[in-house]
Tab-separated table of C-alpha atoms and ligand atoms in Angstrom:
chain	number	residue	atom	x	y	z
O	678	MET	CA	-56.760	-29.421	30.658
O	679	PHE	CA	-57.025	-29.594	26.884
O	680	THR	CA	-59.575	-27.126	25.514
O	681	ILE	CA	-60.326	-25.694	22.108
O	682	LYS	CA	-60.938	-21.971	21.772
O	683	GLY	CA	-64.098	-21.157	19.875
O	684	LYS	CA	-65.744	-17.839	19.020
O	685	THR	CA	-68.007	-18.101	22.049
O	686	GLY	CA	-65.485	-19.457	24.550
O	687	ASP	CA	-63.518	-22.557	25.478
O	688	TRP	CA	-64.761	-26.037	24.661
O	689	GLU	CA	-63.980	-29.362	26.262
O	690	VAL	CA	-63.550	-32.523	24.185
O	691	VAL	CA	-65.051	-35.834	25.334
O	692	VAL	CA	-63.696	-39.007	23.758
O	693	GLY	CA	-64.984	-42.559	24.069
O	694	LEU	CA	-63.031	-45.483	22.656
O	695	GLU	CA	-64.148	-48.973	21.733
O	696	THR	CA	-60.911	-50.846	21.224
O	697	HIS	CA	-60.779	-54.265	19.596
O	698	ILE	CA	-57.722	-56.388	20.266
O	699	GLU	CA	-57.191	-59.696	18.580
O	700	VAL	CA	-56.492	-62.373	21.136
O	701	LEU	CA	-53.534	-64.729	20.698
O	702	SER	CA	-54.735	-68.313	20.878
O	703	LYS	CA	-53.891	-71.492	19.001
O	704	SER	CA	-57.435	-72.025	17.793
O	705	LYS	CA	-60.440	-69.808	17.192
O	706	ILE	CA	-62.969	-68.871	19.838
O	707	PHE	CA	-65.684	-71.306	18.725
O	708	SER	CA	-63.833	-73.786	16.509
O	709	GLY	CA	-60.663	-75.861	16.397
O	710	ALA	CA	-59.240	-74.131	13.280
O	711	SER	CA	-55.915	-72.332	13.669
O	712	ALA	CA	-56.246	-68.706	14.722
O	713	ASP	CA	-52.902	-67.726	13.205
O	714	TYR	CA	-54.118	-66.124	9.997
O	715	ASN	CA	-50.977	-64.131	9.112
O	716	PRO	CA	-50.698	-62.924	5.493
O	717	THR	CA	-48.372	-65.759	4.452
O	718	VAL	CA	-51.086	-68.342	5.125
O	719	THR	CA	-52.942	-69.477	1.998
O	720	PRO	CA	-56.487	-68.039	2.035
O	721	ASN	CA	-59.289	-70.322	3.209
O	722	THR	CA	-57.013	-73.044	4.586
O	723	GLN	CA	-57.769	-72.462	8.273
O	724	VAL	CA	-61.507	-72.741	8.179
O	725	SER	CA	-63.667	-75.219	10.016
O	726	PHE	CA	-67.298	-75.876	9.098
O	727	VAL	CA	-68.245	-73.628	12.025
O	728	ASP	CA	-66.203	-70.709	10.647
O	729	ALA	CA	-67.813	-71.182	7.236
O	730	ALA	CA	-71.264	-71.324	8.872
O	731	MET	CA	-72.261	-74.657	7.376
O	732	PRO	CA	-75.838	-75.513	8.385
O	733	GLY	CA	-76.133	-77.470	11.603
O	734	MET	CA	-72.592	-76.834	12.805
O	735	LEU	CA	-72.394	-75.901	16.464
O	736	PRO	CA	-69.903	-73.522	18.074
O	737	VAL	CA	-67.870	-74.845	21.019
O	738	LEU	CA	-66.391	-72.242	23.353
O	739	ASN	CA	-62.579	-72.278	23.646
O	740	GLU	CA	-61.762	-72.065	27.354
O	741	TYR	CA	-58.300	-70.655	26.712
O	742	CYS	CA	-59.947	-67.612	25.074
O	743	VAL	CA	-62.119	-67.048	28.139
O	744	ASP	CA	-58.989	-67.226	30.321
O	745	GLN	CA	-57.403	-64.462	28.261
O	746	ALA	CA	-60.423	-62.218	28.826
O	747	ILE	CA	-60.264	-62.894	32.578
O	748	LYS	CA	-56.537	-62.137	32.603
O	749	PHE	CA	-57.124	-58.837	30.862
O	750	GLY	CA	-60.010	-58.038	33.193
O	751	LEU	CA	-57.861	-58.594	36.280
O	752	ALA	CA	-55.159	-56.374	34.789
O	753	ILE	CA	-57.601	-53.481	34.339
O	754	ASN	CA	-58.932	-53.783	37.897
O	755	ALA	CA	-62.312	-54.990	36.675
O	756	GLU	CA	-65.043	-57.268	37.965
O	757	ILE	CA	-65.251	-60.648	36.291
O	758	ALA	CA	-68.877	-61.690	35.766
O	759	HIS	CA	-69.689	-65.101	37.180
O	760	LYS	CA	-72.376	-65.398	34.558
O	761	SER	CA	-72.675	-63.725	31.173
O	762	ARG	CA	-74.209	-64.682	27.865
O	763	PHE	CA	-73.362	-64.754	24.197
O	764	ALA	CA	-75.677	-62.984	21.779
O	765	ARG	CA	-76.145	-62.796	18.049
O	766	LYS	CA	-75.580	-59.370	16.524
O	767	GLN	CA	-77.251	-59.592	13.157
O	768	TYR	CA	-76.230	-57.880	9.966
O	769	PHE	CA	-75.332	-58.905	6.466
O	770	TYR	CA	-71.922	-58.461	4.931
O	771	PRO	CA	-69.960	-60.833	2.668
O	772	ASP	CA	-67.270	-61.280	5.304
O	773	LEU	CA	-69.800	-62.610	7.796
O	774	PRO	CA	-70.920	-66.077	6.646
O	775	GLN	CA	-73.244	-66.681	9.623
O	776	GLY	CA	-75.214	-63.511	8.955
O	777	TYR	CA	-74.565	-62.576	12.558
O	778	GLN	CA	-71.593	-62.029	14.836
O	779	ILE	CA	-71.435	-63.933	18.117
O	780	THR	CA	-70.703	-61.281	20.724
O	781	GLN	CA	-72.020	-60.192	24.127
O	782	ALA	CA	-75.006	-57.846	24.060
O	783	THR	CA	-74.355	-54.295	25.207
O	784	SER	CA	-77.566	-54.401	27.273
O	785	GLU	CA	-76.228	-57.227	29.461
O	786	PRO	CA	-73.125	-57.668	31.617
O	787	ALA	CA	-70.047	-58.671	29.630
O	788	VAL	CA	-67.438	-61.131	30.882
O	789	VAL	CA	-65.434	-58.129	32.177
O	790	ASN	CA	-67.116	-55.066	33.726
O	791	HIS	CA	-66.279	-51.802	35.533
O	792	GLY	CA	-62.527	-51.553	35.260
O	793	TRP	CA	-60.077	-48.707	34.985
O	794	ILE	CA	-56.537	-47.979	33.916
O	795	GLU	CA	-54.308	-45.101	34.889
O	796	ILE	CA	-52.773	-42.795	32.303
O	797	MET	CA	-50.905	-39.488	32.484
O	798	ASP	CA	-53.141	-36.489	31.767
O	799	ASP	CA	-51.948	-33.518	29.699
O	800	ASP	CA	-50.629	-31.761	32.805
O	801	GLY	CA	-48.495	-34.765	33.722
O	802	ASN	CA	-50.772	-35.950	36.544
O	803	PRO	CA	-52.068	-39.493	36.887
O	804	LYS	CA	-55.680	-39.915	35.781
O	805	LYS	CA	-58.021	-42.871	35.988
O	806	ILE	CA	-59.857	-43.780	32.804
O	807	LEU	CA	-62.972	-45.796	33.515
O	808	ILE	CA	-63.661	-48.853	31.418
O	809	GLU	CA	-67.262	-49.910	31.203
O	810	ARG	CA	-66.719	-53.422	29.892
O	811	ALA	CA	-64.628	-55.801	27.861
O	812	HIS	CA	-66.473	-58.485	25.963
O	813	LEU	CA	-65.663	-61.533	23.890
O	814	GLU	CA	-66.631	-61.694	20.245
O	815	GLN	CA	-65.755	-63.236	16.901
O	816	ASP	CA	-63.760	-61.469	14.242
O	817	ALA	CA	-65.157	-61.378	10.699
O	818	ALA	CA	-63.481	-62.811	7.604
O	819	LYS	CA	-61.594	-60.568	5.213
O	820	ASN	CA	-62.911	-59.270	1.896
O	821	LYS	CA	-60.297	-58.916	-0.817
O	822	HIS	CA	-61.013	-56.408	-3.524
O	823	ASP	CA	-57.584	-56.086	-5.080
O	824	MET	CA	-57.080	-59.536	-6.591
O	825	HIS	CA	-59.171	-59.236	-9.744
O	826	PRO	CA	-60.457	-56.285	-11.806
O	827	THR	CA	-64.126	-57.221	-11.568
O	828	LYS	CA	-64.387	-59.776	-8.759
O	829	SER	CA	-64.112	-59.655	-4.991
O	830	PHE	CA	-62.933	-62.556	-2.855
O	831	VAL	CA	-63.448	-63.596	0.739
O	832	ASP	CA	-60.726	-65.171	2.900
O	833	LEU	CA	-62.309	-66.973	5.861
O	834	ASN	CA	-59.040	-67.588	7.746
O	835	ARG	CA	-59.810	-64.714	10.131
O	836	SER	CA	-63.462	-65.697	10.533
O	837	GLY	CA	-64.007	-66.661	14.174
O	838	VAL	CA	-60.680	-65.480	15.577
O	839	MET	CA	-61.319	-64.105	19.056
O	840	LEU	CA	-61.589	-60.389	19.687
O	841	LEU	CA	-61.761	-58.626	23.002
O	842	GLU	CA	-63.638	-55.342	22.722
O	843	ILE	CA	-62.741	-52.844	25.449
O	844	VAL	CA	-65.176	-49.967	25.922
O	845	THR	CA	-64.438	-46.821	27.942
O	846	ALA	CA	-67.135	-45.434	30.216
O	847	LEU	CA	-68.676	-42.014	30.682
O	848	ASP	CA	-69.884	-41.527	34.201
O	849	ILE	CA	-73.260	-40.222	33.018
O	850	LYS	CA	-74.682	-39.917	36.523
O	851	ASN	CA	-71.598	-38.118	37.684
O	852	PRO	CA	-70.454	-35.916	34.773
O	853	GLU	CA	-68.019	-33.970	36.918
O	854	ASN	CA	-66.081	-37.159	37.522
O	855	ASN	CA	-63.280	-36.409	35.104
O	856	SER	CA	-62.408	-40.046	34.462
O	857	TYR	CA	-62.654	-40.188	30.711
O	858	ILE	CA	-60.454	-39.197	27.804
O	859	THR	CA	-60.487	-35.453	27.109
O	860	SER	CA	-57.757	-34.865	24.533
O	861	PRO	CA	-56.085	-36.413	21.480
O	862	ASP	CA	-52.902	-37.067	23.486
O	863	GLU	CA	-54.822	-38.775	26.275
O	864	ALA	CA	-56.473	-40.997	23.670
O	865	GLU	CA	-53.062	-42.028	22.415
O	866	ARG	CA	-51.741	-42.642	25.934
O	867	TYR	CA	-54.807	-44.720	26.775
O	868	LEU	CA	-54.409	-46.863	23.654
O	869	ARG	CA	-50.681	-47.314	24.254
O	870	GLN	CA	-51.446	-48.385	27.813
O	871	ILE	CA	-54.019	-50.923	26.593
O	872	ARG	CA	-51.441	-52.187	24.121
O	873	GLU	CA	-48.760	-52.533	26.786
O	874	ILE	CA	-51.083	-54.365	29.159
O	875	ALA	CA	-52.168	-56.748	26.386
O	876	ARG	CA	-48.552	-57.416	25.434
O	877	ALA	CA	-47.346	-57.802	29.016
O	878	LEU	CA	-50.059	-60.408	29.539
O	879	GLY	CA	-49.401	-62.119	26.204
O	880	VAL	CA	-53.102	-61.661	25.447
O	881	SER	CA	-52.581	-59.880	22.137
O	882	LYS	CA	-49.894	-58.361	19.943
O	883	ALA	CA	-52.165	-55.301	19.876
O	884	ASN	CA	-50.431	-53.986	16.803
O	885	MET	CA	-52.364	-51.287	14.968
O	886	GLU	CA	-50.246	-51.516	11.807
O	887	GLU	CA	-50.908	-55.245	11.558
O	888	GLY	CA	-54.596	-54.855	12.363
O	889	SER	CA	-54.531	-56.740	15.665
O	890	MET	CA	-55.730	-53.568	17.416
O	891	ARG	CA	-58.336	-51.148	16.064
O	892	ALA	CA	-60.534	-48.546	17.660
O	893	ASP	CA	-63.961	-47.009	17.140
O	894	VAL	CA	-63.648	-43.368	18.148
O	895	ASN	CA	-66.556	-41.426	19.686
O	896	VAL	CA	-66.244	-37.653	19.918
O	897	SER	CA	-68.440	-34.976	21.461
O	898	VAL	CA	-67.788	-31.471	22.759
O	899	ARG	CA	-69.291	-29.212	25.426
O	900	PRO	CA	-68.536	-25.710	26.655
O	901	VAL	CA	-66.156	-25.772	29.618
O	902	GLY	CA	-68.322	-25.856	32.740
O	903	GLU	CA	-71.359	-27.495	31.114
O	904	LYS	CA	-72.547	-30.468	33.157
O	905	THR	CA	-74.212	-32.763	30.633
O	906	PHE	CA	-72.730	-34.612	27.716
O	907	ARG	CA	-73.767	-33.668	24.189
O	908	THR	CA	-74.383	-35.785	21.086
O	909	ARG	CA	-71.430	-37.816	19.866
O	910	THR	CA	-70.331	-39.053	16.486
O	911	GLU	CA	-68.623	-42.381	15.932
O	912	THR	CA	-65.859	-43.306	13.519
O	913	LYS	CA	-65.241	-47.018	13.114
O	914	ASN	CA	-62.145	-49.135	12.694
O	915	MET	CA	-59.386	-46.569	13.049
O	916	ILE	CA	-55.941	-48.127	12.801
O	917	SER	CA	-53.291	-45.527	13.598
O	918	PHE	CA	-52.512	-43.326	16.612
O	919	LYS	CA	-51.792	-40.452	14.253
O	920	PHE	CA	-55.135	-40.669	12.445
O	921	ILE	CA	-57.037	-41.065	15.706
O	922	LYS	CA	-55.450	-37.957	17.236
O	923	ASN	CA	-55.928	-35.995	14.051
O	924	HIS	CA	-59.553	-37.094	13.769
O	925	ILE	CA	-60.431	-36.220	17.384
O	926	GLU	CA	-59.153	-32.686	16.974
O	927	ASN	CA	-60.733	-32.115	13.547
O	928	GLU	CA	-64.062	-33.617	14.559
O	929	ALA	CA	-64.164	-31.558	17.768
O	930	ARG	CA	-63.526	-28.369	15.775
O	931	ARG	CA	-66.225	-29.313	13.265
O	932	GLN	CA	-68.779	-29.835	16.046
O	933	ILE	CA	-67.819	-26.592	17.810
O	934	GLU	CA	-68.326	-24.677	14.576
O	935	ILE	CA	-71.784	-26.229	14.126
O	936	TYR	CA	-72.847	-25.272	17.674
O	937	GLU	CA	-71.417	-21.779	17.389
O	938	ASN	CA	-73.371	-21.243	14.185
O	939	GLY	CA	-76.577	-22.231	15.966
O	940	GLY	CA	-76.805	-25.761	14.577
O	941	THR	CA	-77.019	-29.175	16.216
O	942	VAL	CA	-74.708	-32.158	15.849
O	943	SER	CA	-76.437	-35.329	14.720
O	944	GLN	CA	-75.480	-38.749	15.992
O	945	ASP	CA	-73.778	-39.992	12.856
O	946	THR	CA	-71.375	-42.751	12.017
O	947	LEU	CA	-68.482	-41.161	10.155
O	948	ARG	CA	-65.826	-42.330	7.764
O	949	TYR	CA	-62.367	-40.789	8.179
O	950	HIS	CA	-60.389	-39.818	5.071
O	951	GLN	CA	-56.750	-40.287	5.862
O	952	ASP	CA	-55.410	-38.232	2.938
O	953	ASP	CA	-56.830	-34.917	4.168
O	954	GLY	CA	-58.014	-35.703	7.715
O	955	THR	CA	-61.659	-34.879	6.989
O	956	SER	CA	-64.575	-37.213	7.544
O	957	SER	CA	-67.956	-37.747	5.939
O	958	VAL	CA	-71.214	-39.294	7.113
O	959	MET	CA	-71.423	-43.039	6.500
O	960	ARG	CA	-74.850	-43.422	8.061
O	961	SER	CA	-77.013	-41.233	10.241
O	962	LYS	CA	-79.109	-42.089	13.266
O	963	GLU	CA	-82.295	-42.334	11.208
O	964	ASP	CA	-80.934	-45.331	9.362
O	965	ALA	CA	-78.863	-46.694	12.249
O	966	LEU	CA	-78.637	-50.446	12.073
O	967	ASP	CA	-80.900	-52.444	14.325
O	968	TYR	CA	-78.818	-55.480	15.131
O	969	ARG	CA	-81.694	-57.274	16.875
O	970	TYR	CA	-79.458	-58.846	19.491
O	971	PHE	CA	-80.773	-62.031	21.070
O	972	PRO	CA	-79.120	-64.725	23.187
O	973	ASP	CA	-77.362	-67.287	21.007
O	974	PRO	CA	-79.350	-70.542	21.447
O	975	ASP	CA	-76.324	-72.606	20.408
O	976	LEU	CA	-74.245	-71.526	23.398
O	977	LEU	CA	-74.752	-72.025	27.106
O	978	PRO	CA	-74.329	-69.074	29.460
O	979	LEU	CA	-70.681	-68.426	30.271
O	980	ILE	CA	-70.131	-69.444	33.895
O	981	ILE	CA	-66.882	-68.453	35.558
O	982	THR	CA	-66.002	-69.786	38.993
O	983	ASP	CA	-63.905	-68.155	41.700
O	984	GLU	CA	-61.441	-71.044	41.346
O	985	GLN	CA	-60.929	-70.221	37.676
O	986	ILE	CA	-60.349	-66.547	38.483
O	987	GLU	CA	-57.882	-67.394	41.257
O	988	ARG	CA	-56.025	-69.858	39.042
O	989	ILE	CA	-55.515	-67.085	36.495
O	990	ARG	CA	-54.657	-64.453	39.087
O	991	LYS	CA	-51.692	-66.602	40.125
O	992	THR	CA	-50.253	-66.507	36.604
O	993	MET	CA	-50.409	-62.716	36.228
O	994	PRO	CA	-47.070	-61.131	35.297
O	995	GLU	CA	-45.942	-57.721	36.544
O	996	LEU	CA	-47.796	-54.981	34.644
O	997	PRO	CA	-46.167	-51.799	33.298
O	998	THR	CA	-47.550	-49.591	36.098
O	999	ALA	CA	-46.100	-51.907	38.742
O	1000	THR	CA	-42.795	-52.092	36.857
O	1001	ARG	CA	-42.576	-48.284	36.836
O	1002	ALA	CA	-43.244	-48.137	40.565
O	1003	ARG	CA	-40.564	-50.763	41.184
O	1004	TYR	CA	-37.982	-48.790	39.171
O	1005	ILE	CA	-38.755	-45.631	41.136
O	1006	GLU	CA	-38.877	-47.206	44.571
O	1007	LYS	CA	-36.265	-49.939	44.369
O	1008	PHE	CA	-33.793	-48.394	41.920
O	1009	GLY	CA	-34.343	-44.714	42.712
O	1010	LEU	CA	-34.961	-43.822	39.071
O	1011	SER	CA	-36.753	-40.609	38.128
O	1012	GLU	CA	-40.368	-40.740	36.899
O	1013	TYR	CA	-39.108	-39.843	33.442
O	1014	ASP	CA	-36.501	-42.598	33.302
O	1015	ALA	CA	-38.961	-45.139	34.673
O	1016	ALA	CA	-41.496	-44.140	32.026
O	1017	ARG	CA	-38.966	-44.413	29.202
O	1018	LEU	CA	-37.850	-47.853	30.380
O	1019	THR	CA	-41.402	-49.184	30.557
O	1020	GLU	CA	-42.556	-47.921	27.178
O	1021	THR	CA	-42.653	-51.517	26.044
O	1022	VAL	CA	-42.378	-54.808	27.851
O	1023	ASP	CA	-39.319	-55.680	25.769
O	1024	ILE	CA	-37.475	-52.558	26.885
O	1025	SER	CA	-38.135	-53.178	30.574
O	1026	HIS	CA	-37.176	-56.816	30.125
O	1027	TRP	CA	-33.873	-55.786	28.513
O	1028	PHE	CA	-33.248	-53.333	31.348
O	1029	ASP	CA	-34.067	-55.930	34.023
O	1030	LEU	CA	-31.710	-58.421	32.399
O	1031	ALA	CA	-28.878	-55.865	32.366
O	1032	VAL	CA	-29.448	-54.893	36.009
O	1033	GLY	CA	-29.675	-58.512	37.095
O	1034	ASP	CA	-29.420	-58.796	40.870
O	1035	LYS	CA	-27.206	-55.711	41.211
O	1036	THR	CA	-29.490	-52.876	42.231
O	1037	GLU	CA	-26.522	-50.485	42.309
O	1038	ARG	CA	-26.160	-50.917	38.544
O	1039	ALA	CA	-29.655	-49.705	37.768
O	1040	LYS	CA	-29.005	-45.968	37.445
O	1041	GLY	CA	-25.955	-46.501	35.257
O	1042	ILE	CA	-27.790	-48.936	32.991
O	1043	ALA	CA	-30.771	-46.569	32.774
O	1044	ASN	CA	-28.523	-43.645	31.761
O	1045	TRP	CA	-26.735	-45.652	29.102
O	1046	MET	CA	-29.948	-47.019	27.663
O	1047	ILE	CA	-31.798	-43.716	27.543
O	1048	SER	CA	-28.977	-41.445	26.419
O	1049	GLU	CA	-26.979	-43.802	24.192
O	1050	LEU	CA	-28.577	-47.119	23.319
O	1051	PHE	CA	-32.007	-45.742	22.327
O	1052	ALA	CA	-30.215	-43.596	19.737
O	1053	HIS	CA	-28.832	-46.740	18.084
O	1054	PRO	CA	-31.751	-49.153	17.785
O	1055	GLU	CA	-29.939	-51.109	15.064
O	1056	ASN	CA	-27.206	-52.005	17.555
O	1057	TYR	CA	-29.288	-53.841	20.093
O	1058	ASP	CA	-32.036	-56.378	19.845
O	1059	ILE	CA	-34.785	-55.511	22.237
O	1060	THR	CA	-36.248	-59.014	22.144
O	1061	ASN	CA	-32.854	-60.449	23.134
O	1062	GLU	CA	-32.989	-63.023	20.410
O	1063	LYS	CA	-29.913	-61.769	18.592
O	1064	SER	CA	-26.300	-61.427	19.633
O	1065	GLY	CA	-22.941	-61.147	17.882
O	1066	VAL	CA	-22.938	-59.354	14.534
O	1067	VAL	CA	-26.212	-59.142	12.605
O	1068	ASP	CA	-26.361	-57.501	9.167
O	1069	GLY	CA	-22.928	-56.029	9.791
O	1070	MET	CA	-24.085	-54.473	13.069
O	1071	ARG	CA	-22.548	-55.456	16.372
O	1072	ILE	CA	-25.391	-56.284	18.741
O	1073	ILE	CA	-24.890	-54.840	22.225
O	1074	THR	CA	-26.386	-57.198	24.790
O	1075	PRO	CA	-27.586	-56.583	28.368
O	1076	THR	CA	-24.441	-58.402	29.557
O	1077	ASP	CA	-22.217	-55.996	27.587
O	1078	LEU	CA	-23.841	-52.945	29.112
O	1079	ALA	CA	-23.746	-54.442	32.609
O	1080	GLU	CA	-20.011	-55.096	32.252
O	1081	LEU	CA	-19.361	-51.568	31.013
O	1082	VAL	CA	-21.227	-50.043	33.952
O	1083	ASP	CA	-19.459	-52.345	36.417
O	1084	MET	CA	-16.041	-51.400	35.020
O	1085	VAL	CA	-16.790	-47.729	35.596
O	1086	SER	CA	-18.027	-48.234	39.145
O	1087	ALA	CA	-14.995	-50.367	39.962
O	1088	SER	CA	-12.780	-47.522	38.624
O	1089	GLU	CA	-11.243	-49.868	36.067
O	1090	ILE	CA	-12.068	-47.298	33.417
O	1091	ASN	CA	-13.430	-43.777	33.586
O	1092	GLY	CA	-16.553	-42.399	31.918
O	1093	LYS	CA	-14.649	-41.144	28.922
O	1094	GLN	CA	-13.101	-44.546	28.320
O	1095	ALA	CA	-16.449	-46.236	28.745
O	1096	LYS	CA	-17.833	-43.957	26.044
O	1097	ASP	CA	-14.889	-44.855	23.796
O	1098	ILE	CA	-15.525	-48.563	24.328
O	1099	PHE	CA	-19.196	-48.029	23.587
O	1100	ILE	CA	-18.352	-46.216	20.348
O	1101	LYS	CA	-15.956	-49.008	19.389
O	1102	MET	CA	-18.790	-51.495	19.883
O	1103	LEU	CA	-21.067	-49.362	17.692
O	1104	ASP	CA	-18.297	-49.358	15.103
O	1105	GLY	CA	-18.368	-53.150	15.035
O	1106	GLU	CA	-15.664	-54.073	17.552
O	1107	THR	CA	-16.534	-57.528	18.873
O	1108	GLY	CA	-15.550	-58.984	22.222
O	1109	THR	CA	-16.695	-57.979	25.678
O	1110	PRO	CA	-16.120	-54.410	26.913
O	1111	ARG	CA	-13.313	-55.702	29.134
O	1112	ALA	CA	-11.633	-57.429	26.194
O	1113	ILE	CA	-11.931	-54.216	24.162
O	1114	ALA	CA	-10.418	-52.211	27.030
O	1115	ASP	CA	-7.487	-54.649	27.184
O	1116	LYS	CA	-7.003	-54.645	23.437
O	1117	PHE	CA	-6.789	-50.850	23.264
O	1118	GLY	CA	-4.922	-50.387	26.542
O	1119	MET	CA	-7.759	-48.477	28.142
O	1120	LYS	CA	-7.055	-48.663	31.792
O	1121	GLN	CA	-7.761	-45.911	34.172
O	1122	ILE	CA	-4.813	-44.372	36.005
O	1123	THR	CA	-5.697	-44.365	39.691
O	1124	ASP	CA	-2.120	-44.376	40.952
O	1125	THR	CA	-1.937	-41.062	42.825
O	1126	GLY	CA	1.808	-40.748	42.259
O	1127	ALA	CA	1.420	-40.809	38.498
O	1128	ILE	CA	-1.506	-38.393	38.587
O	1129	GLU	CA	0.323	-36.033	40.935
O	1130	LYS	CA	3.206	-35.835	38.475
O	1131	ILE	CA	0.895	-34.773	35.649
O	1132	ILE	CA	-0.843	-32.256	37.883
O	1133	ASP	CA	2.452	-30.666	38.885
O	1134	GLU	CA	3.302	-30.216	35.214
O	1135	VAL	CA	-0.049	-28.652	34.373
O	1136	ILE	CA	0.229	-26.260	37.329
O	1137	ALA	CA	3.762	-25.290	36.330
O	1138	ASN	CA	2.686	-24.630	32.727
O	1139	ASN	CA	-0.247	-22.372	33.632
O	1140	PRO	CA	0.947	-19.814	36.202
O	1141	SER	CA	-1.555	-17.072	35.292
O	1142	GLN	CA	-4.556	-19.438	35.659
O	1143	VAL	CA	-3.156	-20.575	39.020
O	1144	GLU	CA	-2.969	-16.906	40.045
O	1145	GLN	CA	-6.592	-16.284	39.002
O	1146	TYR	CA	-7.807	-19.441	40.743
O	1147	LYS	CA	-6.107	-18.445	43.958
O	1148	SER	CA	-7.664	-14.977	43.775
O	1149	GLY	CA	-11.124	-16.562	43.802
O	1150	LYS	CA	-11.947	-17.703	40.259
O	1151	VAL	CA	-12.706	-21.269	41.402
O	1152	GLY	CA	-14.587	-22.005	38.178
O	1153	LEU	CA	-11.164	-22.524	36.645
O	1154	LEU	CA	-10.977	-25.927	38.329
O	1155	GLY	CA	-12.613	-27.396	35.235
O	1156	PHE	CA	-9.827	-25.952	33.105
O	1157	PHE	CA	-7.198	-27.748	35.191
O	1158	VAL	CA	-9.131	-31.023	35.271
O	1159	GLY	CA	-9.502	-30.869	31.500
O	1160	ASN	CA	-5.792	-30.297	30.984
O	1161	VAL	CA	-4.787	-33.076	33.348
O	1162	MET	CA	-7.196	-35.496	31.683
O	1163	LYS	CA	-5.807	-34.508	28.288
O	1164	ALA	CA	-2.206	-34.934	29.436
O	1165	SER	CA	-3.073	-38.404	30.777
O	1166	GLY	CA	-4.495	-39.422	27.430
O	1167	GLY	CA	-7.949	-39.531	28.986
O	1168	LYS	CA	-6.889	-42.305	31.338
O	1169	ALA	CA	-6.744	-40.523	34.696
O	1170	ASN	CA	-9.453	-41.159	37.248
O	1171	PRO	CA	-11.355	-37.838	37.258
O	1172	GLY	CA	-12.292	-38.221	40.930
O	1173	VAL	CA	-8.672	-38.596	42.002
O	1174	VAL	CA	-7.648	-35.720	39.702
O	1175	ASN	CA	-10.230	-33.423	41.286
O	1176	GLU	CA	-9.185	-34.307	44.781
O	1177	ILE	CA	-5.435	-33.782	44.276
O	1178	LEU	CA	-5.937	-30.616	42.226
O	1179	LYS	CA	-8.027	-28.984	44.949
O	1180	LYS	CA	-5.370	-29.825	47.496
O	1181	LYS	CA	-2.502	-28.496	45.394
O	1182	LEU	CA	-4.256	-25.298	44.343
O	1183	GLY	CA	-5.151	-24.555	47.925
K	1348	LIG	MN1	-67.167	-55.107	18.352
């Protein structure tokens, strides 16, 4: 368990995350305008009257967006509400033309409730993180302050794009239920897991750098063994794993110091300063905003039928946790290898393509990917869109790697030759591994007669080593194997070499 040592003892850290992911849909959640607001799009060109909040315009719910929320809810083992409502969360800001955000009130059930995902805790054990809810809401527009020395601009293209806000739960009634995030690393693993689920489902790109995933981070501390939760602070809109981890640790230390000096932590909203990792109070509880939520009279309650849920359940792809289990059970991979190969959906897809329907290939492919290919990201295209030579780099495809592994298992080439072929590919050699092997005359010698001849020579040339081996220094076998392999130009089948050597040396 992650704890922080204070003057008075060890402290536990309690983290709550409210994660916003931007949902991929053709049009916005309540209007027909395009939801693809990428930076190359001219500002204010994808704005309907609804998004600009023209008087009298009525929002119309996009069913596709609701489906995405249901999909995500099923993936996090949650309950889908058969009835939930939209509410107006009211505040003023120039990027919010309506003067309120259409969201789902925190005091009512959201479309998705009571879910959980599994992450690895800091001791390497699986841990359930409870999720209280995931609700639908609108994104705001974007203020632009860097276009003119004295003026600010607003780009409404993002106004009304759908967000899904995913909120972790603290089991308040059951504080010993350790099913919440308790360290900076767990926070990162949780967010990465959310990202992978969203990507596997095609619900969101969930890319922090691009802003399609951002998190509000709540932090509190308590002495190890204390049963109740203490006051938390909240830091909004954090957009990097690094900053989030750094902030959790710094904020926990700040709170511990306050308590140990006899003070109390106040429930503040903080602003994080990324240059030095400190934070300052943006607003305190006394002037906390009162959003005056009320049901949006322009929208009917959101009714979801069992048929709709079942229709979506049928379209669910395999999720990363299930993929990992499949790799371990079906392919016999280690936990570590399975975890590396499911870090992203693209990686596991690449791996699955290379394995194809040949289960026996899986371990070989896994080894090559983890120990060689991952070290050369420029030489393979994880999305499988590229092949051939791109920017002077030879792209190694799943088919290439499958062929290489097959050649080794069929004893056409040995491991050393496979490595040489791989290096030749990295160096830009085109053609399939088999074509490269042919071109450079890399064929394994499996003919026992030929190997025996080489072995006899090596034995004859090293009488003192033979003597030592026979007197019990069996570790010298490696010396003989090495010399035979060398004499064969690296072409001998190491298995055959081993076998004959052992026989001849007695
Ligand atoms: Mn929100």
